[in-house]
Short mmCIF file of C-alpha atoms in Angstrom, two decimals:
data_model
loop_
_atom_site.label_atom_id
_atom_site.label_comp_id
_atom_site.label_asym_id
_atom_site.label_seq_id
_atom_site.Cartn_x
_atom_site.Cartn_y
_atom_site.Cartn_z
CA UNK A 1 -12.30 -16.31 -28.14
CA UNK A 2 -10.42 -19.40 -27.14
CA UNK A 3 -13.65 -21.27 -26.50
CA UNK A 4 -14.18 -21.99 -30.19
CA UNK A 5 -10.79 -23.61 -30.44
CA UNK A 6 -11.11 -25.70 -27.31
CA UNK A 7 -10.74 -29.07 -28.96
CA UNK A 8 -7.61 -28.52 -31.00
CA UNK A 9 -4.28 -29.90 -29.85
CA UNK A 10 -2.01 -27.32 -28.29
CA UNK A 11 0.94 -29.31 -26.99
CA UNK A 12 2.13 -32.64 -28.29
CA UNK A 13 4.83 -34.72 -26.67
CA UNK A 14 6.27 -37.58 -28.74
CA UNK A 15 8.66 -40.31 -27.55
CA UNK A 16 10.19 -37.93 -25.07
CA UNK A 17 13.31 -39.13 -23.29
CA UNK A 18 15.22 -37.28 -20.60
CA UNK A 19 18.51 -38.44 -19.11
CA UNK A 20 20.56 -36.83 -16.38
CA UNK A 21 24.30 -37.39 -16.02
CA UNK A 22 25.28 -38.97 -12.70
CA UNK A 23 28.54 -40.14 -11.12
CA UNK A 24 28.12 -43.63 -12.57
CA UNK A 25 26.72 -43.09 -16.06
CA UNK A 26 23.30 -41.62 -16.74
CA UNK A 27 19.99 -41.67 -14.96
CA UNK A 28 16.94 -42.25 -17.14
CA UNK A 29 14.38 -39.81 -15.76
CA UNK A 30 11.77 -40.13 -18.49
CA UNK A 31 11.28 -42.52 -21.37
CA UNK A 32 8.63 -43.17 -24.03
CA UNK A 33 6.47 -40.23 -23.05
CA UNK A 34 3.61 -39.58 -25.46
CA UNK A 35 1.05 -36.99 -24.51
CA UNK A 36 -1.41 -34.67 -26.15
CA UNK A 37 -2.77 -31.58 -24.44
CA UNK A 38 -5.73 -29.73 -25.89
CA UNK A 39 -6.44 -26.04 -25.74
CA UNK A 40 -8.19 -25.03 -22.53
CA UNK A 41 -7.65 -28.39 -20.89
CA UNK A 42 -6.79 -28.89 -17.22
CA UNK A 43 -4.24 -31.70 -17.13
CA UNK A 44 -2.76 -33.16 -13.95
CA UNK A 45 0.54 -35.04 -13.89
CA UNK A 46 0.23 -37.49 -11.00
CA UNK A 47 2.65 -39.99 -9.55
CA UNK A 48 4.98 -40.90 -6.70
CA UNK A 49 8.10 -38.83 -6.08
CA UNK A 50 10.84 -39.66 -8.54
CA UNK A 51 8.48 -40.50 -11.40
CA UNK A 52 9.67 -37.48 -13.37
CA UNK A 53 6.45 -35.49 -13.36
CA UNK A 54 8.21 -32.21 -12.68
CA UNK A 55 10.86 -33.14 -15.23
CA UNK A 56 8.10 -33.56 -17.81
CA UNK A 57 6.57 -30.23 -16.82
CA UNK A 58 9.87 -28.39 -17.13
CA UNK A 59 10.70 -30.11 -20.42
CA UNK A 60 7.47 -28.69 -21.79
CA UNK A 61 8.34 -25.31 -20.26
CA UNK A 62 11.75 -25.56 -21.96
CA UNK A 63 13.52 -25.08 -18.66
CA UNK A 64 15.48 -28.26 -19.26
CA UNK A 65 16.62 -29.97 -22.42
CA UNK A 66 15.31 -33.44 -23.32
CA UNK A 67 17.72 -36.11 -24.60
CA UNK A 68 15.36 -37.43 -27.26
CA UNK A 69 11.90 -37.19 -28.78
CA UNK A 70 10.03 -34.01 -29.55
CA UNK A 71 7.67 -31.50 -28.05
CA UNK A 72 5.53 -29.28 -30.27
CA UNK A 73 3.54 -26.21 -29.36
CA UNK A 74 0.83 -25.28 -31.85
CA UNK A 75 2.39 -27.80 -34.26
CA UNK A 76 5.69 -25.99 -34.01
CA UNK A 77 8.82 -27.58 -32.53
CA UNK A 78 9.54 -26.09 -29.10
CA UNK A 79 13.06 -25.08 -30.18
CA UNK A 80 11.62 -22.92 -32.95
CA UNK A 81 8.95 -21.21 -30.88
CA UNK A 82 10.05 -17.62 -30.40
CA UNK A 83 9.66 -15.90 -27.02
CA UNK A 84 8.10 -18.88 -25.30
CA UNK A 85 7.68 -16.85 -22.10
CA UNK A 86 4.84 -15.04 -23.81
CA UNK A 87 3.03 -18.34 -24.29
CA UNK A 88 3.80 -20.29 -21.12
CA UNK A 89 4.40 -19.31 -17.53
CA UNK A 90 5.31 -21.22 -14.42
CA UNK A 91 4.01 -21.31 -10.86
CA UNK A 92 6.72 -22.81 -8.69
CA UNK A 93 6.46 -25.14 -5.72
CA UNK A 94 8.13 -22.63 -3.40
CA UNK A 95 6.22 -19.54 -4.51
CA UNK A 96 9.51 -17.98 -5.85
CA UNK A 97 8.46 -14.43 -4.98
CA UNK A 98 11.11 -11.71 -4.82
CA UNK A 99 11.39 -10.98 -1.10
CA UNK A 100 12.47 -7.35 -1.58
CA UNK A 101 9.38 -6.44 -3.63
CA UNK A 102 5.84 -5.78 -2.44
CA UNK A 103 2.93 -7.96 -3.56
CA UNK A 104 2.05 -5.41 -6.23
CA UNK A 105 5.63 -5.08 -7.50
CA UNK A 106 6.04 -8.85 -7.60
CA UNK A 107 2.98 -9.19 -9.79
CA UNK A 108 4.16 -6.34 -12.00
CA UNK A 109 7.67 -7.77 -12.38
CA UNK A 110 7.10 -9.88 -15.53
CA UNK A 111 5.11 -7.06 -17.13
CA UNK A 112 7.97 -4.63 -16.52
CA UNK A 113 10.40 -7.13 -18.02
CA UNK A 114 8.14 -7.21 -21.07
CA UNK A 115 8.43 -3.42 -21.27
CA UNK A 116 4.71 -2.65 -21.03
CA UNK A 117 3.49 0.91 -20.43
CA UNK A 118 3.03 2.01 -16.80
CA UNK A 119 -0.72 2.50 -17.04
CA UNK A 120 -1.23 -0.88 -18.67
CA UNK A 121 0.92 -2.57 -16.02
CA UNK A 122 -1.13 -0.96 -13.27
CA UNK A 123 -4.40 -1.93 -14.89
CA UNK A 124 -3.43 -5.59 -15.37
CA UNK A 125 -1.83 -6.05 -11.97
CA UNK A 126 -4.81 -4.52 -10.19
CA UNK A 127 -7.19 -6.81 -12.08
CA UNK A 128 -5.36 -9.96 -11.03
CA UNK A 129 -4.61 -8.81 -7.48
CA UNK A 130 -8.32 -8.31 -7.12
CA UNK A 131 -9.04 -11.71 -8.64
CA UNK A 132 -6.95 -13.56 -6.07
CA UNK A 133 -8.25 -11.37 -3.25
CA UNK A 134 -4.98 -9.65 -2.41
CA UNK A 135 -5.76 -6.07 -3.32
CA UNK A 136 -5.77 -5.02 0.33
CA UNK A 137 -2.34 -6.58 0.77
CA UNK A 138 -0.67 -5.00 -2.24
CA UNK A 139 1.90 -3.05 -0.19
CA UNK A 140 3.04 -6.01 1.90
CA UNK A 141 6.30 -7.85 1.45
CA UNK A 142 6.19 -11.64 0.98
CA UNK A 143 7.49 -12.37 4.49
CA UNK A 144 4.43 -10.59 5.87
CA UNK A 145 2.09 -13.05 4.12
CA UNK A 146 0.85 -16.53 5.01
CA UNK A 147 1.85 -19.52 2.86
CA UNK A 148 -1.50 -19.55 1.07
CA UNK A 149 -1.31 -15.84 0.34
CA UNK A 150 2.22 -16.17 -1.05
CA UNK A 151 1.06 -18.90 -3.39
CA UNK A 152 -1.87 -16.70 -4.47
CA UNK A 153 0.59 -13.93 -5.34
CA UNK A 154 2.56 -16.49 -7.38
CA UNK A 155 -0.61 -17.45 -9.21
CA UNK A 156 -1.62 -13.81 -9.79
CA UNK A 157 1.87 -13.11 -11.12
CA UNK A 158 1.59 -16.02 -13.55
CA UNK A 159 -1.94 -15.07 -14.61
CA UNK A 160 -0.93 -11.45 -15.22
CA UNK A 161 1.42 -12.57 -17.97
CA UNK A 162 -1.73 -13.63 -19.84
CA UNK A 163 -0.07 -16.65 -21.40
CA UNK A 164 -2.01 -19.41 -23.07
CA UNK A 165 -0.47 -22.11 -20.89
CA UNK A 166 0.17 -22.14 -17.15
CA UNK A 167 2.59 -24.74 -15.79
CA UNK A 168 2.15 -25.45 -12.10
CA UNK A 169 4.70 -27.49 -10.14
CA UNK A 170 2.98 -28.77 -6.97
CA UNK A 171 1.90 -25.23 -6.12
CA UNK A 172 -0.20 -26.24 -3.12
CA UNK A 173 2.16 -28.95 -1.83
CA UNK A 174 3.42 -27.03 1.17
CA UNK A 175 0.02 -25.76 2.34
CA UNK A 176 -2.32 -27.08 5.01
CA UNK A 177 -5.40 -29.03 3.91
CA UNK A 178 -7.92 -26.20 4.44
CA UNK A 179 -5.92 -23.61 2.54
CA UNK A 180 -5.21 -26.12 -0.20
CA UNK A 181 -8.91 -26.93 -0.61
CA UNK A 182 -9.78 -23.25 -0.79
CA UNK A 183 -7.10 -22.50 -3.36
CA UNK A 184 -8.15 -25.50 -5.46
CA UNK A 185 -11.66 -24.12 -5.69
CA UNK A 186 -10.35 -20.64 -6.50
CA UNK A 187 -8.07 -22.05 -9.17
CA UNK A 188 -10.96 -23.89 -10.89
CA UNK A 189 -12.99 -20.70 -10.66
CA UNK A 190 -10.27 -18.66 -12.32
CA UNK A 191 -9.55 -21.33 -14.92
CA UNK A 192 -13.23 -21.51 -15.95
CA UNK A 193 -13.38 -17.75 -16.30
CA UNK A 194 -10.04 -17.28 -18.05
CA UNK A 195 -10.01 -20.41 -20.20
CA UNK A 196 -6.28 -21.01 -20.01
CA UNK A 197 -4.59 -24.36 -20.49
CA UNK A 198 -3.21 -25.64 -17.19
CA UNK A 199 -0.62 -28.35 -16.60
CA UNK A 200 -0.57 -29.20 -12.92
CA UNK A 201 1.92 -31.47 -11.16
CA UNK A 202 0.74 -33.16 -7.97
CA UNK A 203 1.16 -36.30 -5.91
CA UNK A 204 -2.28 -35.96 -4.35
CA UNK A 205 -4.84 -38.31 -5.89
CA UNK A 206 -7.76 -36.33 -4.48
CA UNK A 207 -6.25 -33.10 -5.76
CA UNK A 208 -5.89 -34.54 -9.27
CA UNK A 209 -9.43 -35.93 -9.37
CA UNK A 210 -10.83 -32.65 -8.10
CA UNK A 211 -8.98 -30.46 -10.58
CA UNK A 212 -8.30 -32.33 -13.80
CA UNK A 213 -10.06 -32.97 -17.07
CA UNK A 214 -7.33 -35.47 -17.74
CA UNK A 215 -5.02 -37.23 -15.29
CA UNK A 216 -1.66 -38.49 -16.51
CA UNK A 217 -0.73 -41.27 -14.07
CA UNK A 218 3.01 -41.83 -14.05
CA UNK A 219 5.29 -44.56 -12.75
CA UNK A 220 8.89 -44.41 -11.64
CA UNK A 221 12.17 -46.16 -12.59
CA UNK A 222 12.22 -45.06 -15.33
CA UNK A 223 9.57 -42.34 -15.43
CA UNK A 224 6.82 -43.51 -17.78
CA UNK A 225 3.16 -42.82 -18.37
CA UNK A 226 1.20 -45.65 -16.83
CA UNK A 227 -2.26 -44.55 -17.86
CA UNK A 228 -4.19 -41.49 -18.93
CA UNK A 229 -7.58 -41.11 -17.32
CA UNK A 230 -10.29 -38.72 -18.51
CA UNK A 231 -12.31 -37.45 -15.59
CA UNK A 232 -15.96 -37.32 -16.66
CA UNK A 233 -17.31 -35.33 -13.78
CA UNK A 234 -18.89 -31.89 -13.97
CA UNK A 235 -17.29 -28.89 -12.37
CA UNK A 236 -17.50 -27.92 -8.69
CA UNK A 237 -17.01 -31.56 -7.89
CA UNK A 238 -18.30 -33.17 -4.74
CA UNK A 239 -15.33 -35.01 -3.23
CA UNK A 240 -17.64 -37.33 -1.30
CA UNK A 241 -19.76 -38.51 -4.25
CA UNK A 242 -19.53 -42.18 -5.29
CA UNK A 243 -18.22 -41.28 -8.76
CA UNK A 244 -15.46 -39.17 -7.25
CA UNK A 245 -14.46 -41.93 -4.85
CA UNK A 246 -14.53 -44.44 -7.70
CA UNK A 247 -11.97 -42.38 -9.65
CA UNK A 248 -9.80 -42.15 -6.55
CA UNK A 249 -10.01 -45.93 -6.01
CA UNK A 250 -9.10 -46.66 -9.62
CA UNK A 251 -6.02 -44.43 -9.49
CA UNK A 252 -5.02 -45.71 -6.08
CA UNK A 253 -5.05 -49.22 -7.56
CA UNK A 254 -2.82 -48.09 -10.44
CA UNK A 255 -0.35 -46.42 -8.09
CA UNK A 256 -0.43 -49.23 -5.54
CA UNK A 257 1.28 -51.69 -7.87
CA UNK A 258 3.80 -48.93 -8.49
CA UNK A 259 4.55 -48.52 -4.82
CA UNK A 260 4.96 -52.29 -4.44
CA UNK A 261 7.32 -52.34 -7.41
CA UNK A 262 9.44 -49.56 -5.91
CA UNK A 263 9.57 -51.39 -2.59
CA UNK A 264 10.71 -54.60 -4.27
CA UNK A 265 13.35 -52.71 -6.19
CA UNK A 266 14.61 -51.04 -3.04
CA UNK A 267 14.83 -54.30 -1.11
CA UNK A 268 16.61 -56.06 -3.99
CA UNK A 269 19.17 -53.27 -4.04
CA UNK A 270 19.81 -53.83 -0.34
CA UNK B 1 -15.02 -9.14 -2.55
CA UNK B 2 -14.47 -9.93 1.07
CA UNK B 3 -11.55 -8.00 2.40
CA UNK B 4 -9.67 -9.67 5.23
CA UNK B 5 -7.57 -6.57 5.81
CA UNK B 6 -9.82 -5.23 8.53
CA UNK B 7 -8.78 -7.98 10.90
CA UNK B 8 -5.12 -7.97 10.06
CA UNK B 9 -3.83 -4.53 9.18
CA UNK B 10 -6.05 -2.33 11.27
CA UNK B 11 -4.80 -2.16 14.80
CA UNK B 12 -6.69 1.00 15.73
CA UNK B 13 -9.79 -0.89 16.77
CA UNK B 14 -7.97 -2.98 19.37
CA UNK B 15 -9.65 -2.86 22.76
CA UNK B 16 -7.88 -0.26 24.88
CA UNK B 17 -7.86 -2.57 27.90
CA UNK B 18 -5.69 -5.07 26.02
CA UNK B 19 -2.88 -2.57 25.71
CA UNK B 20 -0.58 -2.97 28.65
CA UNK B 21 2.10 -0.51 29.57
CA UNK B 22 4.86 -3.05 29.10
CA UNK B 23 4.20 -3.11 25.36
CA UNK B 24 5.38 0.48 25.10
CA UNK B 25 8.59 0.34 27.09
CA UNK B 26 11.30 -1.58 25.26
CA UNK B 27 12.27 -3.72 28.24
CA UNK B 28 14.93 -5.59 26.28
CA UNK B 29 16.65 -2.34 25.32
CA UNK B 30 16.50 -1.00 28.88
CA UNK B 31 17.97 -4.24 30.15
CA UNK B 32 20.92 -4.21 27.79
CA UNK B 33 21.57 -0.52 28.43
CA UNK B 34 21.51 -1.28 32.18
CA UNK B 35 23.99 -4.12 31.80
CA UNK B 36 26.26 -1.90 29.71
CA UNK B 37 26.20 0.92 32.26
CA UNK B 38 26.94 -1.56 35.02
CA UNK B 39 29.99 -3.07 33.33
CA UNK B 40 31.22 0.36 32.21
CA UNK B 41 31.10 1.56 35.82
CA UNK B 42 33.10 -1.45 36.97
CA UNK B 43 35.69 -0.83 34.25
CA UNK B 44 36.01 2.85 35.16
CA UNK B 45 36.43 2.03 38.84
CA UNK B 46 39.18 -0.51 38.08
CA UNK B 47 40.90 2.01 35.82
CA UNK B 48 40.69 4.77 38.45
CA UNK B 49 42.02 2.42 41.14
CA UNK B 50 44.92 1.39 38.91
CA UNK B 51 45.74 5.05 38.28
CA UNK B 52 45.64 5.80 42.01
CA UNK B 53 47.95 2.89 42.81
CA UNK B 54 50.37 3.58 39.91
CA UNK B 55 50.63 7.26 40.87
CA UNK B 56 52.03 8.46 37.51
CA UNK B 57 49.67 10.76 35.65
CA UNK B 58 51.96 11.11 32.63
CA UNK B 59 51.94 7.39 31.85
CA UNK B 60 48.56 6.29 33.23
CA UNK B 61 46.07 9.07 33.69
CA UNK B 62 42.82 8.10 35.39
CA UNK B 63 39.39 8.33 33.75
CA UNK B 64 38.66 11.66 35.40
CA UNK B 65 41.76 13.27 33.88
CA UNK B 66 40.94 11.79 30.45
CA UNK B 67 37.35 13.02 30.74
CA UNK B 68 38.67 16.52 31.43
CA UNK B 69 41.01 16.37 28.42
CA UNK B 70 38.17 14.99 26.32
CA UNK B 71 35.91 17.85 27.32
CA UNK B 72 38.62 20.43 26.74
CA UNK B 73 39.46 19.15 23.26
CA UNK B 74 35.79 18.92 22.42
CA UNK B 75 35.22 22.51 23.50
CA UNK B 76 38.19 24.03 21.66
CA UNK B 77 37.29 22.14 18.49
CA UNK B 78 40.48 20.11 17.99
CA UNK B 79 38.74 16.81 18.62
CA UNK B 80 36.05 17.57 16.06
CA UNK B 81 38.59 18.80 13.51
CA UNK B 82 40.67 15.62 13.81
CA UNK B 83 37.59 13.41 13.71
CA UNK B 84 36.30 15.04 10.54
CA UNK B 85 39.74 14.87 8.95
CA UNK B 86 39.76 11.09 9.47
CA UNK B 87 36.11 10.66 8.51
CA UNK B 88 36.50 12.63 5.28
CA UNK B 89 39.39 10.45 4.12
CA UNK B 90 37.52 7.28 5.01
CA UNK B 91 34.30 8.26 3.26
CA UNK B 92 36.17 9.18 0.10
CA UNK B 93 38.29 6.01 -0.04
CA UNK B 94 35.58 3.63 1.16
CA UNK B 95 33.08 4.97 -1.40
CA UNK B 96 35.71 4.60 -4.08
CA UNK B 97 36.36 1.00 -2.98
CA UNK B 98 32.64 0.21 -3.07
CA UNK B 99 32.25 1.71 -6.53
CA UNK B 100 35.10 -0.45 -7.83
CA UNK B 101 34.58 -3.64 -5.80
CA UNK B 102 30.82 -4.13 -6.23
CA UNK B 103 30.78 -4.25 -10.07
CA UNK B 104 33.87 -6.50 -10.11
CA UNK B 105 32.25 -8.73 -7.49
CA UNK B 106 29.04 -8.98 -9.50
CA UNK B 107 30.98 -10.00 -12.61
CA UNK B 108 33.14 -12.54 -10.75
CA UNK B 109 30.09 -13.95 -8.96
CA UNK B 110 28.27 -14.38 -12.26
CA UNK B 111 31.11 -15.84 -14.36
CA UNK B 112 32.47 -18.98 -12.61
CA UNK B 113 35.61 -19.46 -14.73
CA UNK B 114 36.68 -15.87 -14.22
CA UNK B 115 36.19 -16.23 -10.48
CA UNK B 116 38.25 -19.45 -10.42
CA UNK B 117 40.99 -17.65 -12.35
CA UNK B 118 41.10 -14.62 -10.06
CA UNK B 119 40.54 -16.38 -6.74
CA UNK B 120 44.21 -17.28 -6.00
CA UNK B 121 45.35 -13.69 -6.56
CA UNK B 122 42.58 -12.32 -4.36
CA UNK B 123 43.38 -14.81 -1.62
CA UNK B 124 47.09 -13.96 -1.79
CA UNK B 125 46.70 -10.18 -1.63
CA UNK B 126 43.91 -10.25 0.93
CA UNK B 127 45.92 -11.47 3.96
CA UNK B 128 48.52 -8.71 3.51
CA UNK B 129 47.71 -6.13 6.18
CA UNK B 130 46.76 -2.74 4.74
CA UNK B 131 49.51 -1.39 6.99
CA UNK B 132 52.12 -3.27 4.95
CA UNK B 133 51.11 -1.05 2.03
CA UNK B 134 51.99 2.16 3.92
CA UNK B 135 55.63 2.31 2.74
CA UNK B 136 54.62 1.83 -0.89
CA UNK B 137 51.77 4.30 -0.48
CA UNK B 138 54.23 6.94 0.77
CA UNK B 139 56.72 6.16 -2.00
CA UNK B 140 54.08 6.23 -4.71
CA UNK B 141 51.72 8.95 -3.51
CA UNK B 142 53.63 10.90 -0.89
CA UNK B 143 52.12 11.86 2.45
CA UNK B 144 49.20 13.82 0.99
CA UNK B 145 45.59 12.73 0.74
CA UNK B 146 46.09 10.22 -2.08
CA UNK B 147 48.46 8.03 -0.08
CA UNK B 148 45.98 7.63 2.74
CA UNK B 149 43.11 7.11 0.31
CA UNK B 150 45.17 4.30 -1.22
CA UNK B 151 45.63 2.59 2.16
CA UNK B 152 41.93 2.83 3.04
CA UNK B 153 41.02 1.66 -0.43
CA UNK B 154 43.13 -1.49 0.07
CA UNK B 155 41.59 -2.02 3.52
CA UNK B 156 37.99 -1.69 2.28
CA UNK B 157 38.24 -3.32 -1.12
CA UNK B 158 38.50 -7.02 -0.20
CA UNK B 159 35.65 -7.35 2.30
CA UNK B 160 33.32 -5.67 -0.20
CA UNK B 161 34.60 -7.75 -3.11
CA UNK B 162 34.38 -11.11 -1.31
CA UNK B 163 30.93 -10.44 0.11
CA UNK B 164 29.62 -9.30 -3.25
CA UNK B 165 30.95 -12.46 -4.90
CA UNK B 166 29.40 -14.77 -2.33
CA UNK B 167 26.14 -12.79 -2.28
CA UNK B 168 25.82 -13.11 -6.04
CA UNK B 169 26.79 -16.79 -6.02
CA UNK B 170 24.23 -17.63 -3.34
CA UNK B 171 21.18 -16.00 -4.91
CA UNK B 172 18.28 -18.42 -4.49
CA UNK B 173 18.27 -20.38 -7.75
CA UNK B 174 14.47 -20.57 -7.83
CA UNK B 175 14.36 -16.77 -8.17
CA UNK B 176 16.73 -16.97 -11.12
CA UNK B 177 14.60 -19.70 -12.69
CA UNK B 178 11.45 -17.68 -12.16
CA UNK B 179 13.03 -14.59 -13.69
CA UNK B 180 14.20 -16.65 -16.67
CA UNK B 181 10.68 -17.94 -17.19
CA UNK B 182 9.53 -14.31 -17.39
CA UNK B 183 11.97 -13.78 -20.25
CA UNK B 184 14.53 -11.67 -18.38
CA UNK B 185 17.58 -10.72 -20.42
CA UNK B 186 20.99 -11.24 -18.76
CA UNK B 187 21.21 -7.52 -17.97
CA UNK B 188 17.71 -7.44 -16.49
CA UNK B 189 18.60 -10.55 -14.50
CA UNK B 190 21.67 -8.84 -13.03
CA UNK B 191 20.05 -5.50 -12.27
CA UNK B 192 16.58 -6.60 -11.21
CA UNK B 193 17.20 -9.97 -9.57
CA UNK B 194 20.82 -10.78 -8.74
CA UNK B 195 21.92 -7.45 -7.26
CA UNK B 196 18.77 -6.87 -5.15
CA UNK B 197 18.94 -10.46 -3.91
CA UNK B 198 22.63 -10.07 -3.00
CA UNK B 199 22.17 -6.65 -1.41
CA UNK B 200 21.99 -7.83 2.23
CA UNK B 201 25.29 -9.71 1.82
CA UNK B 202 26.85 -6.74 0.03
CA UNK B 203 25.78 -4.50 2.92
CA UNK B 204 27.52 -6.84 5.34
CA UNK B 205 30.66 -6.41 3.23
CA UNK B 206 30.27 -2.64 3.39
CA UNK B 207 29.98 -2.80 7.17
CA UNK B 208 33.02 -5.04 7.63
CA UNK B 209 35.07 -2.92 5.26
CA UNK B 210 34.12 0.28 7.07
CA UNK B 211 35.42 -1.32 10.26
CA UNK B 212 38.74 -2.29 8.72
CA UNK B 213 39.01 1.12 7.03
CA UNK B 214 38.47 2.79 10.41
CA UNK B 215 41.30 0.73 11.88
CA UNK B 216 43.62 1.35 8.95
CA UNK B 217 43.14 5.12 8.81
CA UNK B 218 44.36 5.55 12.38
CA UNK B 219 47.53 3.63 11.55
CA UNK B 220 48.05 5.49 8.28
CA UNK B 221 47.64 8.86 9.97
CA UNK B 222 50.18 7.89 12.61
CA UNK B 223 52.85 7.44 9.96
CA UNK B 224 52.16 10.18 7.51
CA UNK B 225 49.79 12.95 8.45
CA UNK B 226 49.38 16.36 10.04
CA UNK B 227 45.76 15.84 11.04
CA UNK B 228 43.25 13.16 11.91
CA UNK B 229 42.69 11.00 14.99
CA UNK B 230 45.74 8.86 14.21
CA UNK B 231 47.91 11.98 14.11
CA UNK B 232 46.32 13.20 17.32
CA UNK B 233 47.21 9.93 19.08
CA UNK B 234 50.80 9.75 17.87
CA UNK B 235 51.27 13.46 18.61
CA UNK B 236 49.97 12.88 22.13
CA UNK B 237 52.74 10.30 22.55
CA UNK B 238 55.39 12.65 21.23
CA UNK B 239 54.50 15.38 23.70
CA UNK B 240 54.13 12.84 26.53
CA UNK B 241 50.40 13.36 26.95
CA UNK B 242 48.89 9.94 27.57
CA UNK B 243 45.57 11.60 28.33
CA UNK B 244 45.40 12.82 24.70
CA UNK B 245 46.42 9.35 23.44
CA UNK B 246 43.63 7.72 25.44
CA UNK B 247 41.13 10.41 24.42
CA UNK B 248 41.92 9.57 20.78
CA UNK B 249 41.48 5.87 21.44
CA UNK B 250 38.19 6.39 23.25
CA UNK B 251 36.67 8.53 20.48
CA UNK B 252 37.87 6.01 17.88
CA UNK B 253 36.17 3.22 19.78
CA UNK B 254 32.92 5.11 20.30
CA UNK B 255 32.64 6.20 16.67
CA UNK B 256 33.52 2.71 15.42
CA UNK B 257 30.79 1.27 17.59
CA UNK B 258 28.24 3.84 16.36
CA UNK B 259 29.03 3.22 12.67
CA UNK B 260 28.84 -0.54 13.14
CA UNK B 261 25.46 -0.22 14.88
CA UNK B 262 24.06 1.96 12.10
CA UNK B 263 25.17 -0.60 9.51
CA UNK B 264 23.75 -3.51 11.49
CA UNK B 265 20.45 -1.69 11.81
CA UNK B 266 20.34 -1.13 8.04
CA UNK B 267 21.18 -4.77 7.43
CA UNK B 268 18.37 -5.93 9.69
CA UNK B 269 15.89 -3.66 7.95
CA UNK B 270 16.88 -5.14 4.60
CA UNK B 271 16.44 -8.82 5.33
#
């Protein structure tokens, strides 16, 4: 049902500015951020550490308060959107599973908070446990799972909330390359089936080119959007194809000047 | 769907040849039990030698005499009666302390300004030995059950309170953020996230407080009681029976060790 509405704007960020108080004044984490995210889009926020990509993600998720500018969801100001947790969910960098609950209970947690009926909770959690291939592990505790499995539980838990938007903060950052590659493919698979809107923070260029419809390349000091690149490749992308490599090269070039700039800044401070 | 469980959770199809005998005998446990028995034997020998040299059974009875007294008191039921008298008081007062201290600890751990306000008072009352409360306890409550319950309550309250506060304050913030993103209300947050996450630390507090309660009850019973292990010890002194005094001390030590082990085991299972 969301397919028909694919091209309409879902989230709009205008002139966003985020400052953090520090010992000596304020730190400008983000400035002049303008971004439009369409329904069903897979958007990657890419940049070096300290460019404010997670800050942008959590501003959109309303987990932190911007200093200026505006964010709208479905043309409505974020402050006025009621029960945002029914529209957006978060997958955290460190899985954030409750260690005292089993896989199944972890996935059911948000549904119980919502006050859903027992049978409905069971039905939904079983569907998503099956989807991420963890049905056989439903009675395990998180410390009995591998890193990749924990992250899959985190994803299943987010999916089970059946929100329109999924915010993902470097979810595969701590995983080894093989597991990461596998989960990337699974994520695309799920996203194509479920047609959710995904906002995905990463510092991996290859990860962004593999996953995204749209890559928001960011620069640091202060955090700004350097460029927005539409990735015109089909799905199930071949990471060794010339087009894929070309995208990687282009973004590497954009980020390279960034890295040089940071280096200069650091040496001038010294 | 491919199920990887067959390789991971099913140990029944392990080749029988791979199972060596040493996997079934807890060598580590045997080792530590062996070491314990060894050092206990040395201690008993030293004690027996000292008793033989000192030659005064009234003041320093040897381990054999104490073992006889122990057996006798166990058989005629007095040891068990005194033990249960002490245990009953402890369980009542310690449970009461937990019921009061845990909710207060959760509130203080959650509300920083309240904790800052109360902290000096807690830190000032805490170092006062529970034994210093005995005179007031007798004046206020008399020498009945309530006076002793009051002493044990004081002894158990602070370890539980302080551990609950720090357990609540140190809940992994990412769990709180995750729960918030699920739309948890403050009450749901406390009941479903904060308390379960703090439970291992709270259990440590319960263990420590049981230990200090166990120490305090003996002292309290020495001053004002007609039963209990503390009474048994002080009574042994009054009738010049050091063997009874030592029997009381030994049973106190053994039971204290057993309770502590049970708590530690529970703690380990929780983490």
